[in-house]
XYZ file of C-alpha atoms in Angstrom:
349
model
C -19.580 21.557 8.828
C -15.723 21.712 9.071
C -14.027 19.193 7.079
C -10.955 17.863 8.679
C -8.794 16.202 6.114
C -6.663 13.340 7.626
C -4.151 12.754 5.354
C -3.162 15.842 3.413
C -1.373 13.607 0.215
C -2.620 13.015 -3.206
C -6.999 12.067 -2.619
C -6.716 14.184 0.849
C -5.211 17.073 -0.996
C -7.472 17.516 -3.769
C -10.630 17.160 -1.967
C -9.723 19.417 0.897
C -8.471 21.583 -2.090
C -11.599 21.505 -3.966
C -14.005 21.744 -0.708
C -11.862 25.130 0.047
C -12.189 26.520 -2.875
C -15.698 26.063 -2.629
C -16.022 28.172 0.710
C -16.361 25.669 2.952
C -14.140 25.509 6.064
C -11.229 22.625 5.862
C -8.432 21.870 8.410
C -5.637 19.745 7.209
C -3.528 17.021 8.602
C 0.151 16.115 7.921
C 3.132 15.243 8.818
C 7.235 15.766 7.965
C 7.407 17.536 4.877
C 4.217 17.505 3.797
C 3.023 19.750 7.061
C 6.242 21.750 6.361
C 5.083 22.612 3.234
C 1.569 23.637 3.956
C 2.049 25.185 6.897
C 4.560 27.281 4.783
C 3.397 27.849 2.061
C -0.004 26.246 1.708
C -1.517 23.925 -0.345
C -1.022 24.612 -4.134
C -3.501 22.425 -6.400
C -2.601 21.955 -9.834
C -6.249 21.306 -11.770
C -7.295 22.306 -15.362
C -8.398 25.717 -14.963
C -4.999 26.445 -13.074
C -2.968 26.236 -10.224
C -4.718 27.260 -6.445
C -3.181 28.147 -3.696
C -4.815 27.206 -0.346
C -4.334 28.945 3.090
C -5.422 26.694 5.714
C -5.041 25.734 9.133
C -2.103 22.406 9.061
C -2.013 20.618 12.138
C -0.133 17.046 12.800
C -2.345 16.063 15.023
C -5.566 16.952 17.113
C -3.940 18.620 20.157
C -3.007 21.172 17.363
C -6.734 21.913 17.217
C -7.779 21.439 20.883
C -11.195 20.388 21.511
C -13.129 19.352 18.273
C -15.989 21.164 17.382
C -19.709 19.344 17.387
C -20.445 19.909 13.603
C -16.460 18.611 12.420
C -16.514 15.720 10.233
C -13.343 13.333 9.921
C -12.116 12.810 6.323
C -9.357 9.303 6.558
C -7.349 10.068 3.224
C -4.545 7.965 4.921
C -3.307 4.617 3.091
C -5.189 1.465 4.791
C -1.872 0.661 6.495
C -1.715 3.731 8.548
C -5.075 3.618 9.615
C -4.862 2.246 12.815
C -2.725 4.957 13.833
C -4.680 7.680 12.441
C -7.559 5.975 14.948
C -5.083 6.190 17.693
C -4.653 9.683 17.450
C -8.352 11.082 16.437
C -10.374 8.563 18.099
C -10.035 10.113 21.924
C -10.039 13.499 21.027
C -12.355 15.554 23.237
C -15.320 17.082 21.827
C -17.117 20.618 22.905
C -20.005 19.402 24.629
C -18.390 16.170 26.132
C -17.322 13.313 24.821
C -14.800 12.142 21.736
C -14.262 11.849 18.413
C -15.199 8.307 18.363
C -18.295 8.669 20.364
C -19.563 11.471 18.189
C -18.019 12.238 15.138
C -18.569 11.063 11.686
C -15.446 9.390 10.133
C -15.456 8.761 5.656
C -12.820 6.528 4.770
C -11.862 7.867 1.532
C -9.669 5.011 0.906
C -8.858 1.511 -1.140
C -9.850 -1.444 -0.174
C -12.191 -2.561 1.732
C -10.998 -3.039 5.568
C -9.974 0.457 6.410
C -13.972 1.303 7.532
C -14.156 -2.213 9.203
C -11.155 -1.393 11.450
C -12.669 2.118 12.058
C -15.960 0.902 13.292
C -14.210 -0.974 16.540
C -13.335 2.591 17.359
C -15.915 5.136 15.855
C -19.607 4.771 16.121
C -20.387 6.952 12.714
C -18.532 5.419 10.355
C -18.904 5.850 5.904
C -17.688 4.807 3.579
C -16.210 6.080 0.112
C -15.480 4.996 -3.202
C -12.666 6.875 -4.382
C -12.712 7.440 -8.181
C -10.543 10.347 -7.975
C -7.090 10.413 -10.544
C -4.620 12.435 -8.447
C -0.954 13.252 -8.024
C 1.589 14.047 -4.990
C 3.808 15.995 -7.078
C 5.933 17.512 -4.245
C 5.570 18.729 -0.409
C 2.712 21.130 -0.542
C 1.756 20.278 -4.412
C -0.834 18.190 -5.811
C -2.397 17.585 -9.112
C -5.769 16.496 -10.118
C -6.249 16.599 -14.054
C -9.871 15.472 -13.959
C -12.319 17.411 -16.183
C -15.189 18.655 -16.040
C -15.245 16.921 -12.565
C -12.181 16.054 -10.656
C -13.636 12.861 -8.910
C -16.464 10.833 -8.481
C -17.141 9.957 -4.684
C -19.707 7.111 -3.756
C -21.267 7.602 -0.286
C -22.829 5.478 2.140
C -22.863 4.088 5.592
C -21.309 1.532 6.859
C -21.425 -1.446 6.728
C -24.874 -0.485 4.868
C -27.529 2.438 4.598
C -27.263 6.116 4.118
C -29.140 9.182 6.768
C -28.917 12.706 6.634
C -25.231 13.079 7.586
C -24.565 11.463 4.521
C -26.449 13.410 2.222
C -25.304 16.701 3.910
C -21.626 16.024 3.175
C -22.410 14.821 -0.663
C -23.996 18.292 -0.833
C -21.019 19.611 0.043
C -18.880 17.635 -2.030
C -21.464 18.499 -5.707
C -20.582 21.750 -4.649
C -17.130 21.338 -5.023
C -16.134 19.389 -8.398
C -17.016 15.923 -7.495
C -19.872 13.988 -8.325
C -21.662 12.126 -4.928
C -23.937 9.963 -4.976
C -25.224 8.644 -1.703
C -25.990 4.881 -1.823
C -27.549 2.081 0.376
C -25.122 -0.511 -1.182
C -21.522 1.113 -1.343
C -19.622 -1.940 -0.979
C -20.913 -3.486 -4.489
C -19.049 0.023 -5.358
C -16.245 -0.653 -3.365
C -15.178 -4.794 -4.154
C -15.619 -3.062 -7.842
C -13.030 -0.659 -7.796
C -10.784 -2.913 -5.799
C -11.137 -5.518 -8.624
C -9.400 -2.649 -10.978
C -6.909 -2.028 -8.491
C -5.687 -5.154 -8.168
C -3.557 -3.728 -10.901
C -1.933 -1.309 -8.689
C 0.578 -3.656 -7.641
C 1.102 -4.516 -11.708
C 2.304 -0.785 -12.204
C 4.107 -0.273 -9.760
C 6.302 -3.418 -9.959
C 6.806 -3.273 -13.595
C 5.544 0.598 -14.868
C 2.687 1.254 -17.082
C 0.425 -0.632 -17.837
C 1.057 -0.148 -21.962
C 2.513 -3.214 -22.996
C 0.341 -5.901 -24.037
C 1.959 -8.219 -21.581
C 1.314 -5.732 -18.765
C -2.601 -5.984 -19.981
C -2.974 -9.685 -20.288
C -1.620 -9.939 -17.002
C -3.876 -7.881 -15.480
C -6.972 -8.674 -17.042
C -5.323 -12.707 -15.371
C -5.068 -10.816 -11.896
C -8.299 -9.584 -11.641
C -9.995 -12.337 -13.445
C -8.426 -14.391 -9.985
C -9.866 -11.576 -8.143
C -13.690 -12.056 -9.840
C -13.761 -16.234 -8.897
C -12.723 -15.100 -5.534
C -15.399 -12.885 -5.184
C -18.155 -14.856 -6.979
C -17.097 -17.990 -4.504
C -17.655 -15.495 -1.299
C -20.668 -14.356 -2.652
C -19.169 -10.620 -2.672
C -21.415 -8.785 -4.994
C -20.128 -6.068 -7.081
C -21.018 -3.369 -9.619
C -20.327 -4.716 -13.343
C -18.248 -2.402 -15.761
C -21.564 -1.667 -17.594
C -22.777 0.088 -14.839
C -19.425 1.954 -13.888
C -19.552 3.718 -17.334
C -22.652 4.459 -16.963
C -22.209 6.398 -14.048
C -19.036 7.415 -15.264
C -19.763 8.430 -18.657
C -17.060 11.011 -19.690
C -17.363 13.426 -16.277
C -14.190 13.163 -16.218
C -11.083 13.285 -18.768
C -7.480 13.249 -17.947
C -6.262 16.592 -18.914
C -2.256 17.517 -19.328
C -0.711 19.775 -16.397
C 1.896 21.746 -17.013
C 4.922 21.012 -14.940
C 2.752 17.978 -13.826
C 3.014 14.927 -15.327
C 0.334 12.228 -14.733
C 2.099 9.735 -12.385
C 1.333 5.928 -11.837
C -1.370 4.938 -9.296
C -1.312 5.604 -5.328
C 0.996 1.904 -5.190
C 3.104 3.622 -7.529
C 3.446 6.852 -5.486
C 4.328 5.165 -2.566
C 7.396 3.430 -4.238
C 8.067 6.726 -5.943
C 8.196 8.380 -2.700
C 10.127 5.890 -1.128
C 7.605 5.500 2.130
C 8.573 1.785 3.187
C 4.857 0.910 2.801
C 2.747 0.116 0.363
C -1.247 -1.287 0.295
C -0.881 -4.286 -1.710
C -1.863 -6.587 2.117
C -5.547 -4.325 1.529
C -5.712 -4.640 -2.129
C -4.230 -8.278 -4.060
C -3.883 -9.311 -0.233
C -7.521 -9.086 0.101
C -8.223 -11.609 -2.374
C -5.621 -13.373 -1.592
C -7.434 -13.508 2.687
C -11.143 -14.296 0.772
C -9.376 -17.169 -1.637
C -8.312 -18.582 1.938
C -11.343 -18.389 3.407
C -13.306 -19.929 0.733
C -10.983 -22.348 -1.062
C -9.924 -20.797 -3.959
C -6.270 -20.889 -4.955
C -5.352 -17.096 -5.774
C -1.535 -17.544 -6.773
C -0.928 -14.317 -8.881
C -2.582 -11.776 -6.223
C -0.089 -14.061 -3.573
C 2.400 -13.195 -5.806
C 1.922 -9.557 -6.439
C 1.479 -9.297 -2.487
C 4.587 -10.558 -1.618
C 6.557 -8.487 -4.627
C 5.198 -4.911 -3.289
C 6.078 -5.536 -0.050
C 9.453 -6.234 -1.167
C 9.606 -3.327 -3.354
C 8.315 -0.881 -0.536
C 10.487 -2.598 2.148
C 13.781 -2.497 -0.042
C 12.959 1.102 -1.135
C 13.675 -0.834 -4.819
C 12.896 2.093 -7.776
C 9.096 1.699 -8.969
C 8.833 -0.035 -12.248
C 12.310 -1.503 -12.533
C 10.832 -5.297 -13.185
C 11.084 -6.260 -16.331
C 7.455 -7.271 -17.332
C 8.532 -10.035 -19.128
C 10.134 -11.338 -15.669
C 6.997 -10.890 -13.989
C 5.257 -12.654 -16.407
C 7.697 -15.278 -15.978
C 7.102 -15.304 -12.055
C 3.169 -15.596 -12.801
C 3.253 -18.203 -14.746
C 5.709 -20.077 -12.283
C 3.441 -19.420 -9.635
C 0.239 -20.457 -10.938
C 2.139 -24.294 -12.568
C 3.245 -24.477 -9.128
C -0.201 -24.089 -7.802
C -1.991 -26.195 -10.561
C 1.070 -29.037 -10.060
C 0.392 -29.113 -5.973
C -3.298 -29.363 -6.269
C -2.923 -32.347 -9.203
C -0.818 -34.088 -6.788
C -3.309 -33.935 -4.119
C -5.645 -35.399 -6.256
C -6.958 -39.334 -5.569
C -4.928 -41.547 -8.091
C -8.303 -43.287 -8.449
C -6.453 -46.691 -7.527
C-alpha cells in the first residue's frame, strides 16, 4: 500500500517519517512553506536515535499525483477545522480502474476530536478512525520532532463509526513495523471521547502556558471533570485512566532533542505558528455541543472555546494569560452560570 499523508505537520510528519523509514512507500501533502521545504529539502525527523532525512514525493494537492492508485490509502493528519477542505480536494480524485477517492479509498483520520471521521463519512465510503497518542513537534518548515521512546506513538485503529476488517489490520501491520504501537479495535470511540477528555486541556496551555502551576492543574482537572458529567449524561462511554496506562505502560518516554525543545500541545502550535485557527470548536466545543444537547451547563469548556478562538483570530502570543486571570474568568463564568440557573428556580411560593 502507498500511504498518502494529508497533512505533512507535526502527527502527519512523524508517521509518514517513521512509515518511510520503514520501507514502505509514502507521498506527502503540503502547502506554503511547509511543501517548500520538503520539496526542497525533504523531510528531516528529529527522533531519539537521530535526525532522518526523508526524500519523498510533496505534492499540494492530488492533480500533483494524477490518477490515484487502487492500493493508496488516505492518511487526514489535517486539524478538524480544515477537514472539509481536505475532502474537497481528495474526495473526487479519479482512481485507476474507475471511480474516486471517495468511492474507493480508505480514509484514517488521524486527528482530535471526534467529528473529523463523521464529516468524512458524508463523502468517503471507507472511513477509520484513529486515536492519536503520538507527542510531536513542528519545529520549522521541513522539521519535525518526535521524542517518544522506545515507541514514538501509540495509534488505536478501527472503523467507523464501529468494527474493524482486513484493511484495518493491514495498515496496523504496517504501522508495528514502523515505531508505533496499533492496536485494531471494535470500539475506538471509547478510545477516542478518552483522549479528548485529556485534551480538553489543550486550550488551558495554550491560553496560559504549561500546565506546571498548581493553578493551571486544578483548573484542568475542573475542565475535564465538566467534560466527564457531560459525557456520563450522553451516555458517551469511554476508556478509564486505569486502562490507558495499562496499554500505555512506559512504551513511550519523552526523551530531550537537541536543538528541539519539547513544545506545548497541537492548540499550542497553532498559536505558536500564528495559523488564525485553532481546534478548540472540536475539542472544549464538543462538550460544550453534548452539554446542549443533554442539559448540562458546561461554562468553563464555553469559556475556553470562546478564549482560543480569540487567541487564534487575534494572532495574540500563546501563553500570555496570566493563569491567575483565567482562573479569575472561570470562576466568573461558572457563579454566573450557578446564579442564572438559581434564579430560574420556583420560589416555592
Amino acid at each position: 500500500m502507498r500511504y498518502i499523508i494529508i497533512g505533512a505537520g507535526a502527527v502527519g510528519g512523524a508517521v509518514g517519517g517513521r512509515l518511510a523509514g520503514a520501507g514502505h512507500e509514502v507521498v506527502l501533502v503540503a502547502r506554503g512553506a511547509q511543501y517548500a521545504a520538503l520539496r526542497d529539502g525533504g523531510l528531516r525527523l528529529r527522533v531519539p536515535e537521530g535526525e532522518f532525512t526523508h526524500r519523498l514525493p510533496v505534492v499540494e494537492g492530488p492533480a500533483g499525483l494524477g490518477v490515484l492508485r487502487a492500493d493508496d490509502v488516505l492518511v487526514l493528519a489535517v486539524k478538524t477545522q480544515d477537514t472539509e477542505g481536505a475532502l474537497d480536494a481528495w474526495g473526487p480524485a479519479p482512481v485507476e480502474g474507475g471511480g474516486t477517492a471517495a468511492e474507493r479509498l480508505p480514509l484514517l483520520c488521524a486527528q482530535n476530536g471526534v467529528e473529523g471521521q463523521r464529516v468524512a463519512l458524508r463523502r468517503f465510503r471507507q472511513v477509520y478512525g484513529v486515536c492519536v497518542w503520538l507527542p510531536a513537534t513542528f519545529v520549522e518548515p521541513g522539521l519535525v520532532s518526535a521524542a517518544g521512546s522506545p515507541l514514538t506513538g501509540i495509534l488505536h485503529l478501527g472503523g467507523y463509526p464501529h468494527g474493524t476488517d482486513e484493511t484495518a489490520r493491514r495498515i496496523a501491520a504496517d504501522l508495528e513495523k514502523s515505531r508505533f504501537e496499533a492496536p485494531v479495535v471494535p470500539d475506538l470511540a471509547r478510545w477516542q471521547y478518552a483522549k479528548l477528555l485529556s485534551n480538553l486541556a489543550n486550550a488551558v496551555e495554550a491560553v496560559a502556558g504549561p500546565l506546571e502551576d498548581g493553578q493551571a492543574v486544578a483548573l484542568v482537572e475542573r475542565v475535564q471533570a465538566e467534560g466527564v458529567a457531560v459525557l456520563e449524561a450522553a451516555g458517551i462511554a469511554y476508556t478509564s485512566p486505569e486502562e490507558q496506562r495499562e496499554v500505555r505502560g512506559d512504551k513511550i518516554t519523552l526523551l530531550p532533542l537537541d536543538d528541539a525543545p519539547r513544545g506545548g500541545g497541537s492548540s499550542w502550535q497553532s498559536l505558536t505558528r500564528g495559523t488564525g485557527t485553532i481546534e478548540a470548536d472540536y475539542l472544549n466545543g464538543e462538550i460544550a455541543l453534548l452539554g446542549r444537547l443533554h442539559g448540562v451547563p458546561t461554562p468553563l469548556n464555553d469559556l475556553l472555546q470562546r478564549l482560543a478562538n480569540t487567541y487564534a483570530r487575534e494572532r495574540r502570543e500563546a501563553g500570555s494569560m496570566p493563569v491567575g486571570e483565567l482562573v479569575r474568568l472561570a470562576d466568573e463564568a461558572v457563579a454566573a452560570v450557578e446564579k442564572q440557573r438559581s434564579g430560574n428556580q420556583p420560589s416555592g411560593k
